[in-house]
CSV table of C-alpha atoms in Angstrom, one decimal:
chain,number,residue,atom,x,y,z
A,19,MET,CA,124.3,165.2,41.9
A,20,ALA,CA,124.6,162.5,44.6
A,21,THR,CA,128.0,160.7,45.1
A,22,VAL,CA,127.8,157.0,45.3
A,23,LEU,CA,128.4,156.7,49.0
A,24,ASP,CA,126.3,159.6,50.2
A,25,LYS,CA,124.7,158.1,53.3
A,26,ASN,CA,121.3,159.2,52.0
A,27,PRO,CA,121.5,159.7,48.2
A,28,ALA,CA,117.8,160.8,48.0
A,29,GLY,CA,117.9,162.9,51.2
A,30,GLU,CA,116.1,160.3,53.3
A,31,SER,CA,116.3,160.7,57.1
A,32,ALA,CA,119.2,158.9,58.8
A,33,SER,CA,116.7,156.6,60.6
A,34,PHE,CA,115.4,155.4,57.2
A,35,TYR,CA,118.6,153.6,56.3
A,36,ASP,CA,119.5,152.8,59.9
A,37,GLU,CA,116.3,150.6,59.9
A,38,PHE,CA,117.6,148.7,56.9
A,39,VAL,CA,121.2,148.3,58.2
A,40,ALA,CA,119.6,146.8,61.3
A,41,LEU,CA,117.4,144.5,59.2
A,42,ARG,CA,120.4,143.4,57.1
A,43,ARG,CA,122.3,142.5,60.2
A,44,ASP,CA,119.4,140.6,61.6
A,45,ILE,CA,119.1,138.5,58.5
A,46,HIS,CA,122.8,138.0,58.5
A,47,ARG,CA,122.6,136.7,62.1
A,48,HIS,CA,119.9,134.2,61.0
A,49,PRO,CA,121.1,132.7,57.7
A,50,GLU,CA,119.1,130.0,55.9
A,51,LEU,CA,120.2,127.6,53.2
A,52,GLY,CA,118.5,127.3,49.8
A,53,PHE,CA,114.8,126.3,50.0
A,54,GLU,CA,114.9,126.8,53.7
A,55,GLU,CA,114.5,130.6,53.8
A,56,VAL,CA,111.4,130.4,56.0
A,57,ARG,CA,112.3,133.1,58.4
A,58,THR,CA,113.7,135.4,55.8
A,59,SER,CA,110.7,135.0,53.5
A,60,ASP,CA,108.4,135.7,56.4
A,61,ILE,CA,110.2,139.0,57.0
A,62,VAL,CA,110.1,139.9,53.4
A,63,ALA,CA,106.4,139.1,53.0
A,64,ALA,CA,105.5,140.9,56.2
A,65,LYS,CA,107.4,144.1,55.2
A,66,LEU,CA,105.9,144.1,51.7
A,67,THR,CA,102.4,143.6,53.1
A,68,GLU,CA,102.9,146.4,55.6
A,69,TRP,CA,103.9,148.8,52.8
A,70,GLY,CA,100.8,147.9,50.6
A,71,TYR,CA,102.2,145.4,48.1
A,72,ALA,CA,100.1,142.5,46.9
A,73,VAL,CA,102.2,139.6,48.2
A,74,THR,CA,102.3,136.1,46.7
A,75,ARG,CA,104.2,133.3,48.4
A,76,GLY,CA,105.2,129.8,47.5
A,77,LEU,CA,106.7,130.2,44.1
A,78,GLY,CA,109.9,128.1,44.1
A,79,GLY,CA,109.0,126.9,47.6
A,80,THR,CA,110.1,129.9,49.7
A,81,GLY,CA,110.0,132.6,47.1
A,82,VAL,CA,108.1,135.8,47.6
A,83,VAL,CA,106.8,138.2,45.0
A,84,GLY,CA,105.5,141.7,45.9
A,85,GLN,CA,103.5,143.6,43.3
A,86,LEU,CA,102.8,147.3,43.3
A,87,VAL,CA,100.5,148.8,40.7
A,88,HIS,CA,100.3,152.6,40.3
A,89,GLY,CA,98.6,154.6,37.6
A,90,ASN,CA,97.4,153.1,34.3
A,91,GLY,CA,100.7,152.5,32.6
A,92,GLY,CA,101.0,149.2,30.7
A,93,LYS,CA,104.6,148.4,31.3
A,94,VAL,CA,105.7,145.8,33.8
A,95,LEU,CA,109.1,145.6,35.5
A,96,GLY,CA,110.7,142.8,37.5
A,97,LEU,CA,113.5,143.4,40.0
A,98,ARG,CA,115.0,140.3,41.6
A,99,ALA,CA,117.0,139.7,44.8
A,100,ASP,CA,118.3,136.3,46.2
A,101,MET,CA,117.8,135.3,49.8
A,102,ASP,CA,119.8,132.2,50.6
A,103,ALA,CA,123.0,131.6,52.6
A,104,LEU,CA,125.9,129.1,52.2
A,105,PRO,CA,127.0,126.1,54.2
A,106,ILE,CA,130.1,127.8,55.6
A,107,GLN,CA,131.2,128.3,59.2
A,108,GLU,CA,131.5,132.1,59.7
A,109,GLN,CA,134.9,133.2,61.2
A,110,GLY,CA,134.3,136.9,61.3
A,111,GLN,CA,133.8,138.5,64.7
A,112,ALA,CA,131.1,141.1,64.0
A,113,GLU,CA,128.3,141.5,66.6
A,114,TRP,CA,125.9,140.3,63.9
A,115,ARG,CA,127.8,137.2,62.9
A,116,SER,CA,125.8,134.0,62.2
A,117,ASP,CA,124.0,132.3,65.1
A,118,THR,CA,123.6,129.2,63.0
A,119,PRO,CA,126.5,126.7,63.1
A,120,GLY,CA,127.9,125.9,59.7
A,121,VAL,CA,125.7,128.4,57.8
A,122,MET,CA,126.5,132.1,56.9
A,123,HIS,CA,125.7,134.8,54.4
A,124,ALA,CA,129.0,134.5,52.6
A,125,CYS,CA,127.8,135.9,49.3
A,126,GLY,CA,125.9,139.0,50.4
A,127,HIS,CA,122.3,137.8,49.7
A,128,ASP,CA,121.3,139.4,53.0
A,129,GLY,CA,122.4,142.8,51.5
A,130,HIS,CA,120.7,142.1,48.1
A,131,THR,CA,117.5,141.4,49.9
A,132,VAL,CA,117.6,144.5,52.1
A,133,MET,CA,118.6,146.8,49.2
A,134,LEU,CA,115.5,145.7,47.4
A,135,LEU,CA,113.3,146.0,50.5
A,136,ALA,CA,114.6,149.6,51.1
A,137,ALA,CA,113.7,150.4,47.5
A,138,ALA,CA,110.3,148.8,48.0
A,139,LYS,CA,109.5,151.0,50.9
A,140,ARG,CA,110.6,154.1,49.1
A,141,LEU,CA,108.5,153.3,46.1
A,142,ALA,CA,105.5,152.4,48.2
A,143,GLU,CA,105.6,155.8,49.9
A,144,ASP,CA,106.2,157.7,46.6
A,145,PRO,CA,105.9,155.6,43.5
A,146,GLY,CA,106.7,158.2,40.9
A,147,PHE,CA,105.8,155.8,38.1
A,148,SER,CA,102.8,154.5,36.1
A,149,GLY,CA,102.8,150.8,35.6
A,150,THR,CA,103.4,147.5,37.5
A,151,LEU,CA,106.4,146.7,39.6
A,152,ASN,CA,107.1,143.0,40.5
A,153,LEU,CA,109.7,142.5,43.2
A,154,ILE,CA,111.0,139.0,43.1
A,155,PHE,CA,112.7,137.6,46.2
A,156,GLN,CA,114.2,134.3,45.1
A,157,PRO,CA,115.3,131.3,47.1
A,158,ALA,CA,118.2,128.9,46.5
A,159,GLU,CA,120.5,130.7,44.1
A,160,GLU,CA,123.4,128.8,45.6
A,161,VAL,CA,122.1,125.4,44.9
A,162,GLY,CA,124.2,125.2,41.7
A,163,THR,CA,122.0,122.9,39.7
A,164,ALA,CA,119.2,123.3,37.1
A,165,GLY,CA,116.8,122.8,40.0
A,166,ALA,CA,117.9,126.0,41.7
A,167,GLY,CA,115.6,128.8,42.9
A,168,ALA,CA,115.2,130.8,39.7
A,169,ALA,CA,114.3,127.7,37.6
A,170,ARG,CA,111.9,126.5,40.3
A,171,MET,CA,110.1,129.9,40.4
A,172,ILE,CA,109.8,129.9,36.6
A,173,ALA,CA,108.5,126.3,36.6
A,174,ASP,CA,105.9,127.3,39.2
A,175,GLY,CA,104.6,129.9,36.8
A,176,LEU,CA,106.5,133.1,37.8
A,177,PHE,CA,106.2,134.8,34.5
A,178,GLU,CA,102.7,133.5,33.8
A,179,THR,CA,101.4,135.0,37.1
A,180,PHE,CA,103.7,138.0,37.0
A,181,PRO,CA,104.5,138.9,33.3
A,182,CYS,CA,107.5,141.2,33.0
A,183,ASP,CA,108.7,143.3,30.1
A,184,ALA,CA,112.2,143.1,31.5
A,185,VAL,CA,114.0,141.8,34.6
A,186,PHE,CA,117.0,143.2,36.5
A,187,ALA,CA,119.2,141.9,39.3
A,188,MET,CA,122.2,143.2,41.3
A,189,HIS,CA,125.1,141.4,43.0
A,190,ASN,CA,127.8,142.9,45.2
A,191,ALA,CA,131.4,142.8,44.0
A,192,PRO,CA,134.3,142.6,46.4
A,193,THR,CA,137.6,144.4,45.3
A,194,VAL,CA,135.5,147.0,43.5
A,195,PRO,CA,135.2,150.5,45.1
A,196,ALA,CA,132.1,150.6,47.3
A,197,GLY,CA,129.0,151.7,45.5
A,198,MET,CA,130.5,151.7,42.0
A,199,LEU,CA,128.1,150.1,39.4
A,200,LEU,CA,129.3,147.8,36.7
A,201,PHE,CA,127.6,146.7,33.5
A,202,ARG,CA,128.3,144.6,30.5
A,203,GLU,CA,126.3,144.0,27.3
A,204,GLY,CA,126.0,140.4,26.2
A,205,PRO,CA,127.6,137.5,28.2
A,206,MET,CA,128.3,138.6,31.8
A,207,LEU,CA,128.8,135.3,33.6
A,208,ALA,CA,129.5,131.7,32.5
A,209,SER,CA,127.3,128.6,32.4
A,210,SER,CA,128.1,126.2,35.2
A,211,ASP,CA,127.8,122.4,34.5
A,212,ALA,CA,128.8,119.5,36.8
A,213,VAL,CA,130.1,116.2,35.4
A,214,ASN,CA,130.8,113.0,37.3
A,215,VAL,CA,132.7,110.2,35.5
A,216,VAL,CA,133.1,106.7,36.8
A,217,LEU,CA,135.7,104.5,35.0
A,218,LYS,CA,135.1,100.8,35.7
A,219,GLY,CA,137.9,98.3,35.2
A,220,ARG,CA,138.9,95.1,37.1
A,221,GLY,CA,140.9,95.3,40.3
A,222,GLY,CA,144.0,93.2,41.1
A,223,HIS,CA,147.3,93.0,42.9
A,224,GLY,CA,149.6,95.9,42.4
A,225,ALA,CA,152.4,93.5,41.7
A,226,MET,CA,150.5,91.9,38.8
A,227,PRO,CA,149.0,94.7,36.8
A,228,HIS,CA,148.7,92.5,33.7
A,229,THR,CA,145.9,90.6,35.5
A,230,ALA,CA,143.9,93.7,36.0
A,231,VAL,CA,142.2,96.4,34.0
A,232,ASP,CA,143.6,99.5,35.7
A,233,PRO,CA,141.1,102.5,35.9
A,234,VAL,CA,143.8,104.7,37.6
A,235,VAL,CA,146.0,104.8,34.5
A,236,GLY,CA,142.9,105.4,32.4
A,237,ALA,CA,141.8,108.3,34.7
A,238,ALA,CA,145.3,109.9,34.5
A,239,SER,CA,145.2,109.8,30.7
A,240,LEU,CA,141.6,111.0,30.7
A,241,ILE,CA,142.5,114.1,32.8
A,242,MET,CA,145.2,115.1,30.4
A,243,ALA,CA,142.9,114.5,27.4
A,244,LEU,CA,140.1,116.6,28.9
A,245,HIS,CA,142.5,119.5,29.5
A,246,THR,CA,143.3,119.6,25.7
A,247,ILE,CA,139.6,120.2,24.7
A,248,VAL,CA,139.6,123.9,25.4
A,249,SER,CA,143.0,124.5,23.8
A,250,ARG,CA,142.3,122.5,20.7
A,251,ASN,CA,138.5,122.6,20.1
A,252,VAL,CA,137.4,126.1,21.3
A,253,ASP,CA,138.1,129.3,19.4
A,254,PRO,CA,141.0,131.0,21.3
A,255,LEU,CA,138.9,134.2,21.3
A,256,ARG,CA,136.1,132.5,23.2
A,257,THR,CA,136.0,131.3,26.7
A,258,GLY,CA,135.7,127.8,28.1
A,259,VAL,CA,136.9,126.2,31.3
A,260,ILE,CA,137.2,122.5,32.2
A,261,THR,CA,138.5,121.7,35.7
A,262,VAL,CA,138.9,118.3,37.2
A,263,GLY,CA,138.5,119.0,40.9
A,264,VAL,CA,138.1,115.5,42.4
A,265,VAL,CA,139.9,112.3,41.7
A,266,ARG,CA,139.1,109.2,43.8
A,267,ALA,CA,140.4,105.7,43.3
A,268,GLY,CA,141.7,102.9,45.6
A,269,ASP,CA,142.5,102.6,49.3
A,270,ALA,CA,145.9,100.8,49.3
A,271,ARG,CA,149.1,101.4,47.4
A,272,ASN,CA,149.5,97.7,46.4
A,273,VAL,CA,145.9,97.2,45.2
A,274,ILE,CA,144.6,98.2,41.7
A,275,PRO,CA,141.0,99.3,42.3
A,276,ASP,CA,138.0,98.3,40.4
A,277,SER,CA,137.0,101.9,39.6
A,278,ALA,CA,138.1,105.5,39.5
A,279,ARG,CA,135.9,108.6,39.8
A,280,LEU,CA,136.4,112.1,38.4
A,281,GLU,CA,134.3,115.2,39.4
A,282,ILE,CA,134.5,118.0,36.9
A,283,THR,CA,133.2,121.5,36.5
A,284,VAL,CA,132.6,123.0,33.0
A,285,ARG,CA,132.0,126.7,32.2
A,286,ALA,CA,131.4,128.7,29.1
A,287,LEU,CA,130.3,132.3,28.3
A,288,ASP,CA,128.7,131.3,25.0
A,289,PRO,CA,125.9,128.8,24.7
A,290,ALA,CA,127.4,127.3,21.6
A,291,VAL,CA,130.7,126.7,23.4
A,292,ARG,CA,128.8,125.1,26.2
A,293,ASP,CA,127.2,122.7,23.8
A,294,LEU,CA,130.6,122.0,22.2
A,295,LEU,CA,132.2,121.2,25.5
A,296,HIS,CA,129.4,118.9,26.4
A,297,GLU,CA,129.8,116.9,23.2
A,298,ARG,CA,133.5,116.8,23.3
A,299,ILE,CA,133.8,115.7,27.0
A,300,CYS,CA,131.4,112.8,26.4
A,301,ARG,CA,133.3,111.7,23.3
A,302,VAL,CA,136.7,112.0,24.9
A,303,VAL,CA,135.5,110.0,28.0
A,304,ALA,CA,134.1,107.3,25.8
A,305,ASP,CA,137.2,107.0,23.6
A,306,GLN,CA,139.7,107.2,26.4
A,307,ALA,CA,137.8,104.5,28.4
A,308,SER,CA,137.6,102.2,25.4
A,309,SER,CA,141.3,102.6,24.7
A,310,PHE,CA,142.1,101.3,28.2
A,311,GLY,CA,139.5,98.5,28.1
A,312,LEU,CA,137.4,100.4,30.6
A,313,GLU,CA,133.7,101.0,30.9
A,314,ALA,CA,132.6,104.6,31.5
A,315,GLU,CA,129.5,106.1,33.2
A,316,VAL,CA,129.0,109.8,32.6
A,317,ASP,CA,126.5,111.9,34.7
A,318,TYR,CA,126.4,115.3,33.0
A,319,ASP,CA,124.3,117.9,34.9
A,320,ARG,CA,123.7,121.0,32.9
A,321,GLY,CA,123.3,123.6,35.6
A,322,TYR,CA,123.1,127.3,35.1
A,323,PRO,CA,123.2,128.7,31.6
A,324,PRO,CA,125.4,131.8,30.8
A,325,VAL,CA,124.1,135.1,32.1
A,326,VAL,CA,123.6,137.1,28.9
A,327,ASN,CA,122.5,140.7,29.3
A,328,SER,CA,120.3,142.1,26.5
A,329,VAL,CA,121.8,145.2,24.9
A,330,ALA,CA,118.9,147.7,25.1
A,331,GLU,CA,118.2,147.0,28.7
A,332,THR,CA,121.8,147.1,29.7
A,333,ARG,CA,122.3,150.4,28.0
A,334,PHE,CA,119.2,151.8,29.7
A,335,ALA,CA,120.4,150.5,33.1
A,336,SER,CA,123.8,151.9,32.8
A,337,GLN,CA,122.5,155.3,31.7
A,338,VAL,CA,120.2,155.4,34.8
A,339,ALA,CA,123.3,154.8,36.9
A,340,ALA,CA,125.3,157.5,35.2
A,341,ASP,CA,122.5,160.0,35.4
A,342,VAL,CA,122.0,159.4,39.2
A,343,PHE,CA,125.5,158.9,40.4
A,344,GLY,CA,127.8,160.3,37.7
A,345,ALA,CA,129.6,158.6,34.8
A,346,GLY,CA,132.8,158.4,37.0
A,347,ARG,CA,131.1,155.8,39.2
A,348,VAL,CA,129.9,153.6,36.4
A,349,MET,CA,131.7,151.0,34.3
A,350,THR,CA,130.0,150.0,31.1
A,351,ASP,CA,132.6,147.4,29.9
A,352,CYS,CA,132.9,145.2,33.0
A,353,PRO,CA,135.0,142.2,32.1
A,354,ALA,CA,133.0,138.9,31.8
A,355,GLN,CA,133.5,136.4,34.6
A,356,THR,CA,133.5,132.7,34.7
A,357,GLY,CA,131.3,132.4,37.8
A,358,GLY,CA,127.7,131.3,37.4
A,359,GLU,CA,124.4,132.7,38.5
A,360,ASP,CA,120.9,131.3,38.2
A,361,PHE,CA,119.4,134.6,37.2
A,362,ALA,CA,120.5,133.3,33.8
A,363,PHE,CA,117.2,131.3,33.7
A,364,MET,CA,115.2,134.5,34.0
A,365,LEU,CA,117.3,136.2,31.3
A,366,GLU,CA,116.5,133.2,29.0
A,367,LYS,CA,112.8,134.1,29.4
A,368,LYS,CA,112.9,137.9,29.5
A,369,PRO,CA,115.2,140.7,28.4
A,370,GLY,CA,117.1,142.4,31.2
A,371,CYS,CA,120.4,143.1,32.9
A,372,TYR,CA,122.5,141.6,35.7
A,373,LEU,CA,124.7,144.3,37.2
A,374,LEU,CA,127.3,144.5,39.9
A,375,ILE,CA,127.7,147.0,42.8
A,376,GLY,CA,131.1,147.4,44.5
A,377,ASN,CA,131.4,146.1,48.0
A,378,GLY,CA,134.9,147.6,48.7
A,379,ALA,CA,138.1,148.3,46.9
A,380,ALA,CA,141.2,146.0,47.3
A,381,GLY,CA,142.9,146.6,50.6
A,382,THR,CA,139.7,147.7,52.4
A,383,PRO,CA,137.9,145.5,55.0
A,384,HIS,CA,135.0,144.7,52.6
A,385,ALA,CA,137.3,143.5,49.8
A,386,CYS,CA,137.1,139.9,51.1
A,387,MET,CA,135.9,137.7,48.4
A,388,VAL,CA,132.5,136.0,48.5
A,389,HIS,CA,132.2,132.4,49.7
A,390,ASN,CA,134.9,133.2,52.3
A,391,PRO,CA,134.3,132.6,56.0
A,392,HIS,CA,135.5,136.2,56.7
A,393,TYR,CA,133.2,137.9,54.1
A,394,ASP,CA,130.6,140.5,55.1
A,395,PHE,CA,128.3,142.7,53.1
A,396,ASN,CA,129.1,146.4,53.2
A,397,ASP,CA,126.2,148.2,54.8
A,398,ALA,CA,127.5,151.5,53.4
A,399,VAL,CA,126.3,150.5,49.9
A,400,ILE,CA,122.6,149.9,51.0
A,401,PRO,CA,121.5,153.5,50.2
A,402,THR,CA,123.2,153.4,46.8
A,403,GLY,CA,121.7,150.1,45.8
A,404,ALA,CA,118.3,151.1,47.0
A,405,GLU,CA,118.4,154.5,45.3
A,406,TYR,CA,119.5,152.8,42.1
A,407,TRP,CA,116.5,150.4,42.2
A,408,VAL,CA,114.1,153.3,42.9
A,409,GLN,CA,115.4,155.4,40.0
A,410,LEU,CA,115.5,152.4,37.6
A,411,ALA,CA,111.9,151.5,38.4
A,412,ARG,CA,110.7,155.1,38.0
A,413,ARG,CA,112.4,155.6,34.7
A,414,TYR,CA,111.6,152.3,33.2
A,415,LEU,CA,107.9,152.6,34.1
A,416,ALA,CA,107.8,156.1,32.8
A,417,GLN,CA,108.9,155.1,29.3
């Protein structure tokens, strides 16, 4: 049985994975923001075409889908990898650090792309299945709104053009031992909504507050009221998060401003809790504003829904991992997290599973958290991720 970090879990030649390490570093050196992944999608499309996949481009703007049909099996599997980078100035000193000022692969999407490409080549050379495999290379996961890459691909007809019986995606996990595979049935990641609130009053002199309608005092009261919603309206055994991250009002200490602005993030693991928070936030804003004689404008952007893994597909996926790498390298009860992911849109349409692969245990060089200027994907997990995708595809399409 292969161990998780065998350099070549399937006995491939060293040059096979060396090729993909070099490719990962090339993509890392040339990061592209969401919906701008032109060079990256060119590379993906060229590789898939070279290996015999039928390639479709343009879904979601810069998305790429490679389809491989083998045998006469009727099942269809979708595997997804994200391709975009982040607007962060890289501070690491690796030879392959970003050449693009202010942009870097700080979330490992370069690694996700390459793990799926390595699996694509393996499966093209030796499919070992009977059915249809759709490899989905998605743009703009990091956009953070309902118009992100997954939703755009779906709106452009992804699942009408490429029907899938199930879809799977993998994300690297810093602080987790390299190559360990983590699964969770049900809610895995939270919804992610953005709320902007503007409280409008009437400005005045700081020495004569009675002549003004002060939005700053109203904003202060509103912040405290918002932070009671989770503790008093949400079941303590369920998860909700409301965070006021930005407060803007005024330019001078002796001037009461006309308005105050709050920028808020809202997260929930349960769609019902998400809806409850939406309703309560809007109600609390309206009531608080009214009590201070203010007008309120609320812009509530419902972004990513929760990532909810279907039970059957998650159990299947975790069993594949245990069979290939051993049960000691698999966690089937991974704690839910309050981060967000737009793969949730795909899981709203199709059953499937979003899983994690360890990038490096705490205290190791690759434990650096994502969205950090010092982060880098751990090339040592490429063989593990690729082998996992190969075995998942073969077993799913053999059912």
